């Protein structure tokens, strides 16, 4: 599969009702990339994820996900939607929620097979959630809930992981832990990761590129080209600066 | 019997053994099983208000059936299923439309009163629909209850995992290719069937106590899905059986005792699990560091 792009867009535009959300999307995301999806509110970041998930048709152009037309129920994609903590977490255990990622679509009540149980345990272990596997999701902290959501997304061994605002409402330390976790998972599981974010900074150490939605168009660039004062200023609609610390760390801030 | 006196019936065991009590026990058992099974999903889907609404929508169905000389079960069935399909078509947000739903409820109840009045059915029929008539269940109704309960249990077992996934995690379920909307409609129709039966046991006004409360109690105690369903059904059964026995013992309406037992169990579970459910909001220190926690 090595040469097949993880995600490929060719002349894509996408609409919600009559409104064109963005157009001119032509780019390819190579396998193993760690990509941020950025843009102002309402610029179509979640729309892009829905396109890849096959939940939304293109208006024009073509999308390819691992070489195929996007289709709902693609087992090659793991998905963590926005505001994950708002699920009915008081009513379900961590372990059961993760298991849904594996057999939630199958008929019947079904006891998990030994193999399924092993995979659930492995996913819980991969995100460091074994210690609270039997707790109700509502009893977990925001960071723990995000880990559980990621475990559910990876339990089916996907090739691509899509996350919508996984760092929202998390404190800085927890944001960092989640970002580090995603970096580890990308290497260990050989994943391509797309993350919708508002703030690039927590992700900068891991990112290889960014899809940015600007002026109604979708662009993709290497991360070094995105971390650019002029571009970021245009993108965020406020004066931005790019700072490199003496240690070589890179970050962006509003001037 | 003097007013305001509650008398213990010394011959209660004898009454319990009588044929009409046998019907009540079997009918109550069937309904309790169905109510417990669907009740779990009512809670998990957050559609308790829809359950309440469907019970009210059933009321004019029952009284219209009396007016037309048709079967009450049939009238309830037609109205609740139609109501369920309507709520299902409105989609997830139907539950949020409190004003619209409340208005429709009031209108439905008004219609029910009108039909009852036109039918000159007398207050007994109306009382039975509003407050239940467990002791008046006929053998013919039992057959219908048996078929409906079997249908409901089989259907829920068949769609258990997809329905749970679509209820708890609709966005991911949809991305995974599940027919979330269709599952919602299937659930609403099954709920309508349960309500058709439950109304005849505890009545429109007390239905919540049989369909929702036992499942809520079970979910306080366990979050394991299959166990919660089994426990919800069991608690419904306990409420119906204990309620019936007490009703016979004191010669008072079973509906009262059924919902009293169900409410009592709920309060007990609330008290017993209060500590465990104290939920931390986000941005708090990881709980793992606090050492041993509940299982």
Short mmCIF file of C-alpha atoms in Angstrom, two decimals:
data_model
loop_
_atom_site.label_atom_id
_atom_site.label_comp_id
_atom_site.label_asym_id
_atom_site.label_seq_id
_atom_site.Cartn_x
_atom_site.Cartn_y
_atom_site.Cartn_z
CA UNK A 1 0.00 0.00 0.00
CA UNK A 2 3.10 2.14 0.46
CA UNK A 3 2.58 4.45 -2.48
CA UNK A 4 -1.16 4.95 -2.10
CA UNK A 5 -1.96 8.30 -0.55
CA UNK A 6 -3.92 8.26 2.69
CA UNK A 7 -6.22 11.02 1.52
CA UNK A 8 -6.36 12.60 -1.90
CA UNK A 9 -8.52 15.46 -3.09
CA UNK A 10 -8.79 16.53 -6.71
CA UNK A 11 -10.65 19.74 -7.50
CA UNK A 12 -13.02 19.20 -4.61
CA UNK A 13 -15.69 21.63 -3.54
CA UNK A 14 -18.26 20.89 -0.90
CA UNK A 15 -21.62 22.45 -0.05
CA UNK A 16 -24.12 22.41 2.77
CA UNK A 17 -27.49 23.05 1.21
CA UNK A 18 -26.89 25.85 -1.27
CA UNK A 19 -23.88 27.29 0.47
CA UNK A 20 -20.47 26.30 -0.88
CA UNK A 21 -18.34 25.76 2.22
CA UNK A 22 -15.02 25.60 0.42
CA UNK A 23 -13.67 24.76 -3.03
CA UNK A 24 -10.46 24.14 -4.98
CA UNK A 25 -9.32 21.35 -2.70
CA UNK A 26 -6.50 19.60 -4.51
CA UNK A 27 -3.84 17.90 -2.43
CA UNK A 28 -2.58 14.54 -1.23
CA UNK A 29 -1.78 13.49 2.32
CA UNK A 30 0.90 10.79 2.41
CA UNK A 31 0.53 7.82 4.72
CA UNK A 32 2.05 8.37 8.14
CA UNK A 33 1.42 12.12 8.11
CA UNK A 34 0.33 13.98 11.21
CA UNK A 35 -1.81 16.79 9.88
CA UNK A 36 -3.60 19.65 11.59
CA UNK A 37 -6.82 20.95 10.05
CA UNK A 38 -7.05 24.66 10.80
CA UNK A 39 -9.21 27.59 9.84
CA UNK A 40 -11.62 30.10 11.34
CA UNK A 41 -14.95 29.04 12.81
CA UNK A 42 -17.35 27.91 10.12
CA UNK A 43 -14.64 27.50 7.50
CA UNK A 44 -15.47 23.82 7.00
CA UNK A 45 -13.02 21.87 9.13
CA UNK A 46 -15.58 19.34 10.37
CA UNK A 47 -17.00 19.29 6.85
CA UNK A 48 -13.65 18.00 5.60
CA UNK A 49 -13.76 15.15 8.12
CA UNK A 50 -17.31 14.30 7.06
CA UNK A 51 -16.17 14.20 3.45
CA UNK A 52 -13.43 11.72 4.30
CA UNK A 53 -15.88 9.66 6.37
CA UNK A 54 -18.29 9.46 3.44
CA UNK A 55 -21.00 11.28 5.39
CA UNK A 56 -21.16 14.11 2.88
CA UNK A 57 -20.91 14.04 -0.92
CA UNK A 58 -18.61 16.37 -2.82
CA UNK A 59 -20.20 19.08 -4.92
CA UNK A 60 -17.46 18.76 -7.50
CA UNK A 61 -14.20 16.86 -7.74
CA UNK A 62 -13.09 13.57 -6.30
CA UNK A 63 -11.94 12.33 -2.94
CA UNK A 64 -9.91 9.17 -2.46
CA UNK A 65 -9.33 7.58 0.91
CA UNK A 66 -6.55 5.00 0.72
CA UNK A 67 -7.26 4.85 -2.98
CA UNK A 68 -11.01 4.27 -2.69
CA UNK A 69 -14.11 6.43 -2.88
CA UNK A 70 -15.13 7.46 0.67
CA UNK A 71 -17.90 5.32 2.12
CA UNK A 72 -19.68 5.31 5.42
CA UNK A 73 -18.57 2.44 7.63
CA UNK A 74 -14.98 2.40 6.35
CA UNK A 75 -13.18 0.18 8.88
CA UNK A 76 -9.88 1.81 7.85
CA UNK A 77 -10.89 5.04 9.59
CA UNK A 78 -11.10 5.70 13.30
CA UNK A 79 -13.12 8.78 14.26
CA UNK A 80 -13.26 10.86 17.43
CA UNK A 81 -16.03 13.46 17.13
CA UNK A 82 -16.14 16.81 18.84
CA UNK A 83 -17.23 17.26 22.49
CA UNK A 84 -16.74 13.65 23.23
CA UNK A 85 -17.41 14.14 26.91
CA UNK A 86 -21.05 14.90 26.24
CA UNK A 87 -22.02 11.34 25.39
CA UNK A 88 -24.33 9.67 27.86
CA UNK A 89 -21.29 8.82 29.93
CA UNK A 90 -23.12 8.12 33.15
CA UNK A 91 -24.74 5.09 31.58
CA UNK A 92 -21.83 3.23 30.08
CA UNK A 93 -18.53 1.78 31.21
CA UNK A 94 -15.26 2.72 29.59
CA UNK A 95 -14.66 -0.85 28.46
CA UNK A 96 -18.10 -1.16 26.85
CA UNK A 97 -17.66 2.11 25.01
CA UNK A 98 -14.34 0.96 23.56
CA UNK A 99 -15.87 -2.39 22.62
CA UNK A 100 -18.53 -0.60 20.56
CA UNK A 101 -15.78 0.46 18.20
CA UNK A 102 -15.24 -3.20 17.44
CA UNK A 103 -18.64 -4.88 17.42
CA UNK A 104 -21.13 -2.02 17.89
CA UNK A 105 -22.47 -2.58 14.40
CA UNK A 106 -23.06 -6.30 14.68
CA UNK A 107 -26.47 -7.83 15.23
CA UNK A 108 -27.55 -9.42 18.47
CA UNK A 109 -26.35 -9.03 22.03
CA UNK A 110 -23.22 -11.10 21.47
CA UNK A 111 -20.67 -11.88 24.13
CA UNK A 112 -17.27 -10.65 22.99
CA UNK A 113 -14.99 -13.40 21.73
CA UNK A 114 -11.63 -13.95 23.41
CA UNK A 115 -10.01 -12.25 20.42
CA UNK A 116 -12.32 -9.21 20.71
CA UNK A 117 -11.62 -8.96 24.41
CA UNK A 118 -7.91 -9.07 23.74
CA UNK A 119 -8.24 -6.27 21.20
CA UNK A 120 -10.26 -4.12 23.60
CA UNK A 121 -7.63 -4.67 26.28
CA UNK A 122 -4.88 -3.83 23.83
CA UNK A 123 -6.61 -0.56 22.83
CA UNK A 124 -7.17 0.38 26.47
CA UNK A 125 -3.54 -0.38 27.18
CA UNK A 126 -2.33 1.61 24.18
CA UNK A 127 -3.95 4.79 25.51
CA UNK A 128 -3.16 4.08 29.16
CA UNK A 129 -6.78 3.53 30.18
CA UNK A 130 -6.60 0.09 31.81
CA UNK A 131 -6.79 1.50 35.32
CA UNK A 132 -10.23 3.01 34.70
CA UNK A 133 -11.55 0.46 32.21
CA UNK A 134 -14.45 -0.55 34.42
CA UNK A 135 -15.51 2.93 35.50
CA UNK A 136 -18.38 4.86 34.03
CA UNK A 137 -17.24 7.36 31.44
CA UNK A 138 -18.79 10.27 33.34
CA UNK A 139 -16.53 9.52 36.30
CA UNK A 140 -13.43 10.23 34.24
CA UNK A 141 -11.63 13.52 33.79
CA UNK A 142 -11.72 15.27 30.42
CA UNK A 143 -8.31 13.92 29.46
CA UNK A 144 -9.25 10.38 30.44
CA UNK A 145 -12.45 10.62 28.40
CA UNK A 146 -10.42 11.73 25.40
CA UNK A 147 -8.15 8.71 25.85
CA UNK A 148 -11.18 6.43 25.92
CA UNK A 149 -12.51 8.02 22.74
CA UNK A 150 -9.16 7.42 21.07
CA UNK A 151 -9.13 3.81 22.30
CA UNK A 152 -12.56 3.30 20.73
CA UNK A 153 -11.31 4.80 17.47
CA UNK A 154 -8.20 2.59 17.25
CA UNK A 155 -9.68 -0.67 18.51
CA UNK A 156 -10.65 -1.70 14.98
CA UNK A 157 -7.03 -1.23 13.77
CA UNK A 158 -7.68 1.65 11.36
CA UNK A 159 -5.09 3.14 8.99
CA UNK A 160 -6.37 6.71 9.42
CA UNK A 161 -7.39 8.51 12.59
CA UNK A 162 -9.63 11.60 12.44
CA UNK A 163 -10.04 13.74 15.55
CA UNK A 164 -12.31 16.78 15.83
CA UNK A 165 -11.08 19.29 18.43
CA UNK A 166 -9.63 16.65 20.76
CA UNK A 167 -7.84 19.31 22.82
CA UNK A 168 -10.83 21.55 23.50
CA UNK A 169 -11.55 22.06 27.20
CA UNK A 170 -8.35 20.35 28.31
CA UNK A 171 -5.72 22.02 30.48
CA UNK A 172 -2.26 22.55 29.02
CA UNK A 173 -0.67 19.57 30.70
CA UNK A 174 -3.43 17.25 29.53
CA UNK A 175 -3.30 18.69 26.01
CA UNK A 176 0.36 17.84 25.92
CA UNK A 177 -0.27 14.30 27.15
CA UNK A 178 -2.88 13.72 24.45
CA UNK A 179 -0.60 15.11 21.75
CA UNK A 180 2.25 12.90 22.93
CA UNK A 181 -0.09 9.93 22.96
CA UNK A 182 -1.15 10.61 19.38
CA UNK A 183 2.50 10.84 18.35
CA UNK A 184 3.25 7.48 19.95
CA UNK A 185 0.18 5.85 18.39
CA UNK A 186 1.07 7.18 14.96
CA UNK A 187 4.41 5.40 15.08
CA UNK A 188 3.29 2.27 16.85
CA UNK A 189 0.20 1.67 14.76
CA UNK A 190 1.50 3.23 11.55
CA UNK A 191 -1.37 5.72 11.42
CA UNK A 192 -2.13 8.78 9.37
CA UNK A 193 -3.63 11.35 11.71
CA UNK A 194 -5.83 14.37 10.95
CA UNK A 195 -6.63 16.65 13.85
CA UNK A 196 -9.01 19.61 13.78
CA UNK A 197 -7.61 22.27 16.11
CA UNK A 198 -7.88 25.95 16.86
CA UNK A 199 -4.44 26.35 18.32
CA UNK A 200 -1.48 24.87 16.45
CA UNK A 201 0.98 25.25 19.32
CA UNK A 202 0.32 22.10 21.35
CA UNK A 203 0.64 20.01 18.18
CA UNK A 204 3.66 21.69 16.59
CA UNK A 205 6.23 19.17 17.91
CA UNK A 206 4.39 16.34 16.16
CA UNK A 207 2.91 17.86 13.02
CA UNK A 208 4.19 17.07 9.56
CA UNK A 209 1.70 19.26 7.74
CA UNK A 210 -1.51 21.23 7.89
CA UNK A 211 -4.67 21.55 5.86
CA UNK A 212 -5.78 25.15 6.14
CA UNK A 213 -9.12 26.49 5.06
CA UNK A 214 -8.68 30.05 3.97
CA UNK A 215 -10.97 32.38 2.02
CA UNK A 216 -13.22 29.50 0.98
CA UNK A 217 -10.40 27.34 -0.34
CA UNK A 218 -8.71 24.25 1.04
CA UNK A 219 -4.91 24.12 1.02
CA UNK A 220 -2.37 21.64 2.25
CA UNK A 221 1.23 22.41 3.03
CA UNK A 222 4.23 21.12 4.91
CA UNK A 223 4.21 22.37 8.46
CA UNK A 224 7.30 24.57 7.94
CA UNK A 225 5.43 26.48 5.26
CA UNK A 226 2.33 26.86 7.43
CA UNK A 227 4.16 28.29 10.40
CA UNK A 228 4.54 31.59 8.64
CA UNK A 229 3.62 34.95 10.09
CA UNK A 230 1.92 36.26 6.99
CA UNK A 231 -0.13 33.13 6.41
CA UNK A 232 -1.15 32.71 10.06
CA UNK A 233 -2.09 36.37 10.32
CA UNK A 234 -4.31 35.98 7.29
CA UNK A 235 -5.71 32.69 8.59
CA UNK A 236 -6.57 33.80 12.09
CA UNK A 237 -7.60 37.30 11.07
CA UNK A 238 -5.37 38.78 13.75
CA UNK A 239 -1.69 39.75 13.73
CA UNK A 240 0.37 36.61 14.45
CA UNK A 241 4.04 36.11 15.19
CA UNK A 242 6.18 33.01 14.90
CA UNK A 243 8.76 32.65 17.64
CA UNK A 244 11.67 30.25 17.83
CA UNK A 245 13.12 29.84 21.30
CA UNK A 246 16.85 29.45 21.90
CA UNK A 247 16.14 25.73 22.43
CA UNK A 248 14.78 25.46 18.93
CA UNK A 249 11.12 25.17 19.99
CA UNK A 250 8.71 26.81 17.65
CA UNK A 251 5.50 28.48 18.60
CA UNK A 252 3.00 30.97 17.31
CA UNK A 253 1.28 33.73 19.17
CA UNK A 254 -0.86 36.72 18.50
CA UNK A 255 1.27 39.82 18.39
CA UNK B 1 -66.28 -0.30 54.68
CA UNK B 2 -66.02 2.98 56.49
CA UNK B 3 -64.51 5.89 54.59
CA UNK B 4 -60.76 6.34 54.96
CA UNK B 5 -60.27 2.90 56.37
CA UNK B 6 -57.78 0.46 54.99
CA UNK B 7 -58.67 -3.08 55.87
CA UNK B 8 -56.40 -6.06 55.68
CA UNK B 9 -57.99 -8.90 53.71
CA UNK B 10 -57.43 -12.11 55.65
CA UNK B 11 -58.42 -14.20 52.64
CA UNK B 12 -55.83 -12.57 50.35
CA UNK B 13 -54.10 -15.83 49.48
CA UNK B 14 -57.38 -17.27 48.33
CA UNK B 15 -58.04 -14.20 46.17
CA UNK B 16 -54.56 -14.47 44.67
CA UNK B 17 -55.35 -18.00 43.55
CA UNK B 18 -58.53 -17.03 41.75
CA UNK B 19 -58.69 -17.13 37.93
CA UNK B 20 -58.84 -13.35 37.39
CA UNK B 21 -55.77 -12.95 39.55
CA UNK B 22 -54.01 -15.53 37.45
CA UNK B 23 -54.65 -13.31 34.41
CA UNK B 24 -53.39 -10.28 36.29
CA UNK B 25 -50.19 -12.08 37.32
CA UNK B 26 -49.44 -13.42 33.86
CA UNK B 27 -50.34 -10.12 32.16
CA UNK B 28 -48.33 -8.13 34.66
CA UNK B 29 -45.35 -10.43 34.21
CA UNK B 30 -45.38 -10.10 30.44
CA UNK B 31 -45.65 -6.33 30.61
CA UNK B 32 -42.94 -6.04 33.25
CA UNK B 33 -40.47 -7.99 31.11
CA UNK B 34 -41.19 -5.86 28.05
CA UNK B 35 -41.08 -2.64 30.09
CA UNK B 36 -37.76 -3.53 31.67
CA UNK B 37 -36.16 -4.38 28.34
CA UNK B 38 -37.28 -1.23 26.56
CA UNK B 39 -36.85 0.94 29.68
CA UNK B 40 -33.08 0.52 29.52
CA UNK B 41 -33.02 2.07 26.06
CA UNK B 42 -35.49 4.79 27.05
CA UNK B 43 -32.92 5.97 29.59
CA UNK B 44 -29.87 5.45 27.43
CA UNK B 45 -31.48 7.35 24.56
CA UNK B 46 -32.79 10.08 26.82
CA UNK B 47 -36.36 9.66 25.55
CA UNK B 48 -38.16 9.45 28.87
CA UNK B 49 -40.33 12.40 27.91
CA UNK B 50 -41.26 10.73 24.62
CA UNK B 51 -42.36 7.65 26.58
CA UNK B 52 -44.56 9.83 28.74
CA UNK B 53 -45.90 11.59 25.65
CA UNK B 54 -46.79 8.34 23.88
CA UNK B 55 -48.76 7.18 26.89
CA UNK B 56 -50.85 10.34 26.70
CA UNK B 57 -51.27 10.01 22.95
CA UNK B 58 -52.65 6.53 23.61
CA UNK B 59 -55.47 7.87 25.76
CA UNK B 60 -57.70 9.17 22.90
CA UNK B 61 -56.91 5.94 21.05
CA UNK B 62 -58.35 3.90 23.86
CA UNK B 63 -61.46 6.04 24.30
CA UNK B 64 -62.06 6.24 20.54
CA UNK B 65 -61.93 2.45 20.44
CA UNK B 66 -64.64 2.36 23.10
CA UNK B 67 -66.68 4.89 21.11
CA UNK B 68 -66.40 2.75 17.98
CA UNK B 69 -66.92 -0.48 19.83
CA UNK B 70 -63.43 -1.65 18.88
CA UNK B 71 -60.77 -3.21 21.08
CA UNK B 72 -59.00 -0.90 23.50
CA UNK B 73 -55.68 -2.59 22.78
CA UNK B 74 -56.19 -1.92 19.08
CA UNK B 75 -57.01 1.74 19.68
CA UNK B 76 -53.95 2.18 21.87
CA UNK B 77 -51.78 0.39 19.35
CA UNK B 78 -52.83 2.56 16.41
CA UNK B 79 -52.43 5.84 18.27
CA UNK B 80 -49.13 5.07 20.01
CA UNK B 81 -47.50 3.62 16.88
CA UNK B 82 -48.65 6.63 14.82
CA UNK B 83 -47.33 8.91 17.55
CA UNK B 84 -44.04 6.99 17.66
CA UNK B 85 -43.56 7.27 13.90
CA UNK B 86 -44.29 10.99 14.07
CA UNK B 87 -41.80 11.58 16.87
CA UNK B 88 -39.31 9.37 15.01
CA UNK B 89 -39.78 11.41 11.84
CA UNK B 90 -39.21 14.65 13.74
CA UNK B 91 -35.84 13.20 14.65
CA UNK B 92 -33.63 13.53 17.64
CA UNK B 93 -34.75 16.99 18.52
CA UNK B 94 -38.36 16.01 19.13
CA UNK B 95 -37.53 15.60 22.77
CA UNK B 96 -36.33 19.19 22.94
CA UNK B 97 -39.55 20.56 21.58
CA UNK B 98 -41.15 20.64 24.95
CA UNK B 99 -43.77 23.23 24.15
CA UNK B 100 -44.92 21.55 20.95
CA UNK B 101 -44.97 18.13 22.60
CA UNK B 102 -46.74 19.42 25.69
CA UNK B 103 -49.35 21.12 23.57
CA UNK B 104 -49.97 17.95 21.57
CA UNK B 105 -50.28 16.03 24.84
CA UNK B 106 -52.91 18.38 26.18
CA UNK B 107 -54.78 18.19 22.89
CA UNK B 108 -54.60 14.39 22.87
CA UNK B 109 -55.92 14.22 26.41
CA UNK B 110 -58.71 16.61 25.46
CA UNK B 111 -59.63 14.38 22.53
CA UNK B 112 -59.63 11.42 24.88
CA UNK B 113 -62.09 13.14 27.17
CA UNK B 114 -64.30 14.04 24.18
CA UNK B 115 -64.39 10.48 22.85
CA UNK B 116 -65.11 9.11 26.30
CA UNK B 117 -67.96 11.56 26.71
CA UNK B 118 -69.41 10.76 23.25
CA UNK B 119 -69.19 7.08 23.98
CA UNK B 120 -71.01 7.63 27.25
CA UNK B 121 -68.52 5.08 28.42
CA UNK B 122 -68.88 6.15 31.96
CA UNK B 123 -66.06 7.01 34.24
CA UNK B 124 -64.88 3.42 34.66
CA UNK B 125 -63.37 3.20 31.19
CA UNK B 126 -61.67 6.54 31.53
CA UNK B 127 -60.37 5.63 34.96
CA UNK B 128 -59.08 2.32 33.64
CA UNK B 129 -57.13 3.98 30.86
CA UNK B 130 -55.76 6.71 33.07
CA UNK B 131 -54.94 4.60 36.09
CA UNK B 132 -54.66 1.06 34.79
CA UNK B 133 -56.83 -2.02 35.06
CA UNK B 134 -54.53 -4.87 35.90
CA UNK B 135 -57.28 -6.81 37.62
CA UNK B 136 -59.52 -6.65 34.55
CA UNK B 137 -57.15 -8.26 32.07
CA UNK B 138 -58.93 -10.83 29.93
CA UNK B 139 -57.56 -14.06 28.52
CA UNK B 140 -57.86 -12.53 25.08
CA UNK B 141 -55.63 -9.62 26.13
CA UNK B 142 -53.15 -12.12 27.51
CA UNK B 143 -52.69 -13.64 24.07
CA UNK B 144 -52.00 -10.20 22.60
CA UNK B 145 -49.62 -9.36 25.45
CA UNK B 146 -47.79 -12.64 24.91
CA UNK B 147 -47.30 -12.00 21.21
CA UNK B 148 -46.24 -8.37 21.75
CA UNK B 149 -43.78 -9.23 24.53
CA UNK B 150 -42.19 -11.99 22.44
CA UNK B 151 -41.92 -9.60 19.51
CA UNK B 152 -40.39 -6.83 21.62
CA UNK B 153 -37.85 -9.08 23.33
CA UNK B 154 -36.80 -10.73 20.07
CA UNK B 155 -36.50 -7.39 18.29
CA UNK B 156 -34.46 -5.80 21.08
CA UNK B 157 -32.12 -8.79 21.27
CA UNK B 158 -31.66 -8.63 17.50
CA UNK B 159 -30.74 -4.93 17.35
CA UNK B 160 -29.15 -4.74 20.79
CA UNK B 161 -25.60 -3.77 19.89
CA UNK B 162 -26.36 -1.39 17.00
CA UNK B 163 -29.16 0.28 18.99
CA UNK B 164 -26.88 0.75 21.98
CA UNK B 165 -24.08 2.12 19.82
CA UNK B 166 -26.45 4.49 18.01
CA UNK B 167 -27.92 5.63 21.34
CA UNK B 168 -24.69 6.23 23.24
CA UNK B 169 -22.47 7.42 20.45
CA UNK B 170 -24.59 8.48 17.45
CA UNK B 171 -21.89 10.41 15.59
CA UNK B 172 -19.39 7.57 15.57
CA UNK B 173 -22.13 5.02 14.91
CA UNK B 174 -23.19 6.95 11.82
CA UNK B 175 -19.62 7.19 10.60
CA UNK B 176 -19.34 3.44 11.13
CA UNK B 177 -22.20 2.98 8.69
CA UNK B 178 -25.04 2.30 11.12
CA UNK B 179 -28.54 3.40 10.13
CA UNK B 180 -28.90 5.62 13.17
CA UNK B 181 -32.17 7.22 12.10
CA UNK B 182 -33.79 3.90 11.19
CA UNK B 183 -32.71 2.35 14.48
CA UNK B 184 -34.32 5.30 16.25
CA UNK B 185 -37.60 4.68 14.45
CA UNK B 186 -37.51 0.95 15.18
CA UNK B 187 -36.96 1.78 18.83
CA UNK B 188 -39.87 4.23 18.91
CA UNK B 189 -42.24 1.64 17.44
CA UNK B 190 -41.12 -0.96 19.99
CA UNK B 191 -41.66 1.64 22.69
CA UNK B 192 -45.18 2.21 21.39
CA UNK B 193 -45.90 -1.53 21.70
CA UNK B 194 -44.64 -1.55 25.29
CA UNK B 195 -46.75 1.48 26.10
CA UNK B 196 -49.83 -0.10 24.57
CA UNK B 197 -49.49 -2.91 27.08
CA UNK B 198 -48.28 -0.89 30.03
CA UNK B 199 -51.17 1.57 29.84
CA UNK B 200 -53.50 -1.34 30.47
CA UNK B 201 -51.57 -2.33 33.58
CA UNK B 202 -50.72 0.93 35.34
CA UNK B 203 -52.49 3.46 33.16
CA UNK B 204 -51.42 6.51 31.21
CA UNK B 205 -50.64 8.61 34.23
CA UNK B 206 -48.52 6.10 36.12
CA UNK B 207 -46.72 4.54 33.19
CA UNK B 208 -43.43 6.25 33.96
CA UNK B 209 -43.18 4.26 37.19
CA UNK B 210 -43.27 0.95 35.35
CA UNK B 211 -41.39 1.69 32.13
CA UNK B 212 -38.77 4.24 33.14
CA UNK B 213 -38.18 4.03 36.89
CA UNK B 214 -37.07 0.37 37.20
CA UNK B 215 -34.62 0.79 34.31
CA UNK B 216 -33.27 3.97 35.89
CA UNK B 217 -32.86 2.08 39.16
CA UNK B 218 -30.96 -0.71 37.42
CA UNK B 219 -28.69 1.79 35.70
CA UNK B 220 -27.81 3.35 39.04
CA UNK B 221 -26.64 -0.04 40.20
CA UNK B 222 -24.82 -1.33 37.13
CA UNK B 223 -23.61 0.12 33.85
CA UNK B 224 -23.07 -3.27 32.23
CA UNK B 225 -25.61 -3.18 29.38
CA UNK B 226 -26.89 -6.76 29.44
CA UNK B 227 -26.94 -6.87 33.23
CA UNK B 228 -28.77 -3.53 33.38
CA UNK B 229 -31.47 -4.83 31.02
CA UNK B 230 -31.90 -8.02 33.01
CA UNK B 231 -32.00 -6.12 36.29
CA UNK B 232 -34.47 -3.56 34.94
CA UNK B 233 -36.84 -6.34 33.92
CA UNK B 234 -36.40 -8.03 37.26
CA UNK B 235 -37.17 -4.82 39.15
CA UNK B 236 -40.26 -4.26 36.99
CA UNK B 237 -41.35 -7.80 37.83
CA UNK B 238 -40.80 -7.22 41.53
CA UNK B 239 -42.85 -4.01 41.35
CA UNK B 240 -45.75 -5.74 39.58
CA UNK B 241 -45.78 -8.87 41.73
CA UNK B 242 -45.32 -7.17 45.08
CA UNK B 243 -47.79 -4.49 43.97
CA UNK B 244 -50.40 -7.11 43.11
CA UNK B 245 -50.01 -8.99 46.36
CA UNK B 246 -50.27 -5.79 48.40
CA UNK B 247 -53.28 -4.69 46.35
CA UNK B 248 -55.05 -7.91 47.17
CA UNK B 249 -54.01 -7.81 50.81
CA UNK B 250 -55.43 -4.34 51.34
CA UNK B 251 -58.05 -4.30 48.60
CA UNK B 252 -56.62 -1.15 47.04
CA UNK B 253 -55.71 -0.38 43.40
CA UNK B 254 -52.64 -2.34 42.18
CA UNK B 255 -51.38 0.67 40.19
CA UNK B 256 -50.73 2.51 43.43
CA UNK B 257 -48.67 -0.31 44.89
CA UNK B 258 -46.80 -1.04 41.65
CA UNK B 259 -45.51 2.51 41.34
CA UNK B 260 -44.92 2.74 45.10
CA UNK B 261 -42.67 -0.33 45.05
CA UNK B 262 -40.93 0.94 41.93
CA UNK B 263 -40.39 4.39 43.47
CA UNK B 264 -39.18 2.85 46.72
CA UNK B 265 -36.56 0.76 44.93
CA UNK B 266 -35.44 3.81 42.98
CA UNK B 267 -35.01 5.90 46.12
CA UNK B 268 -33.08 3.09 47.79
CA UNK B 269 -30.75 2.82 44.80
CA UNK B 270 -30.30 6.59 44.69
CA UNK B 271 -29.29 6.62 48.33
CA UNK B 272 -27.01 3.60 48.06
CA UNK B 273 -25.11 4.86 45.01
CA UNK B 274 -25.01 8.57 45.74
CA UNK B 275 -21.33 8.56 46.63
CA UNK B 276 -20.33 6.61 43.57
CA UNK B 277 -22.14 8.93 41.18
CA UNK B 278 -20.70 12.15 42.52
CA UNK B 279 -19.32 13.09 39.17
CA UNK B 280 -16.24 15.20 38.70
CA UNK B 281 -16.51 17.80 36.00
CA UNK B 282 -13.70 18.28 33.55
CA UNK B 283 -10.30 19.73 34.34
CA UNK B 284 -9.90 18.00 37.67
CA UNK B 285 -6.91 15.96 38.79
CA UNK B 286 -6.82 12.45 37.36
CA UNK B 287 -8.74 10.18 39.62
CA UNK B 288 -6.37 7.31 39.08
CA UNK B 289 -4.05 8.96 41.57
CA UNK B 290 -6.62 8.72 44.32
CA UNK B 291 -5.99 5.05 44.82
CA UNK B 292 -8.52 2.29 44.91
CA UNK B 293 -11.93 3.18 43.58
CA UNK B 294 -15.15 1.35 43.22
CA UNK B 295 -15.22 -1.45 40.69
#
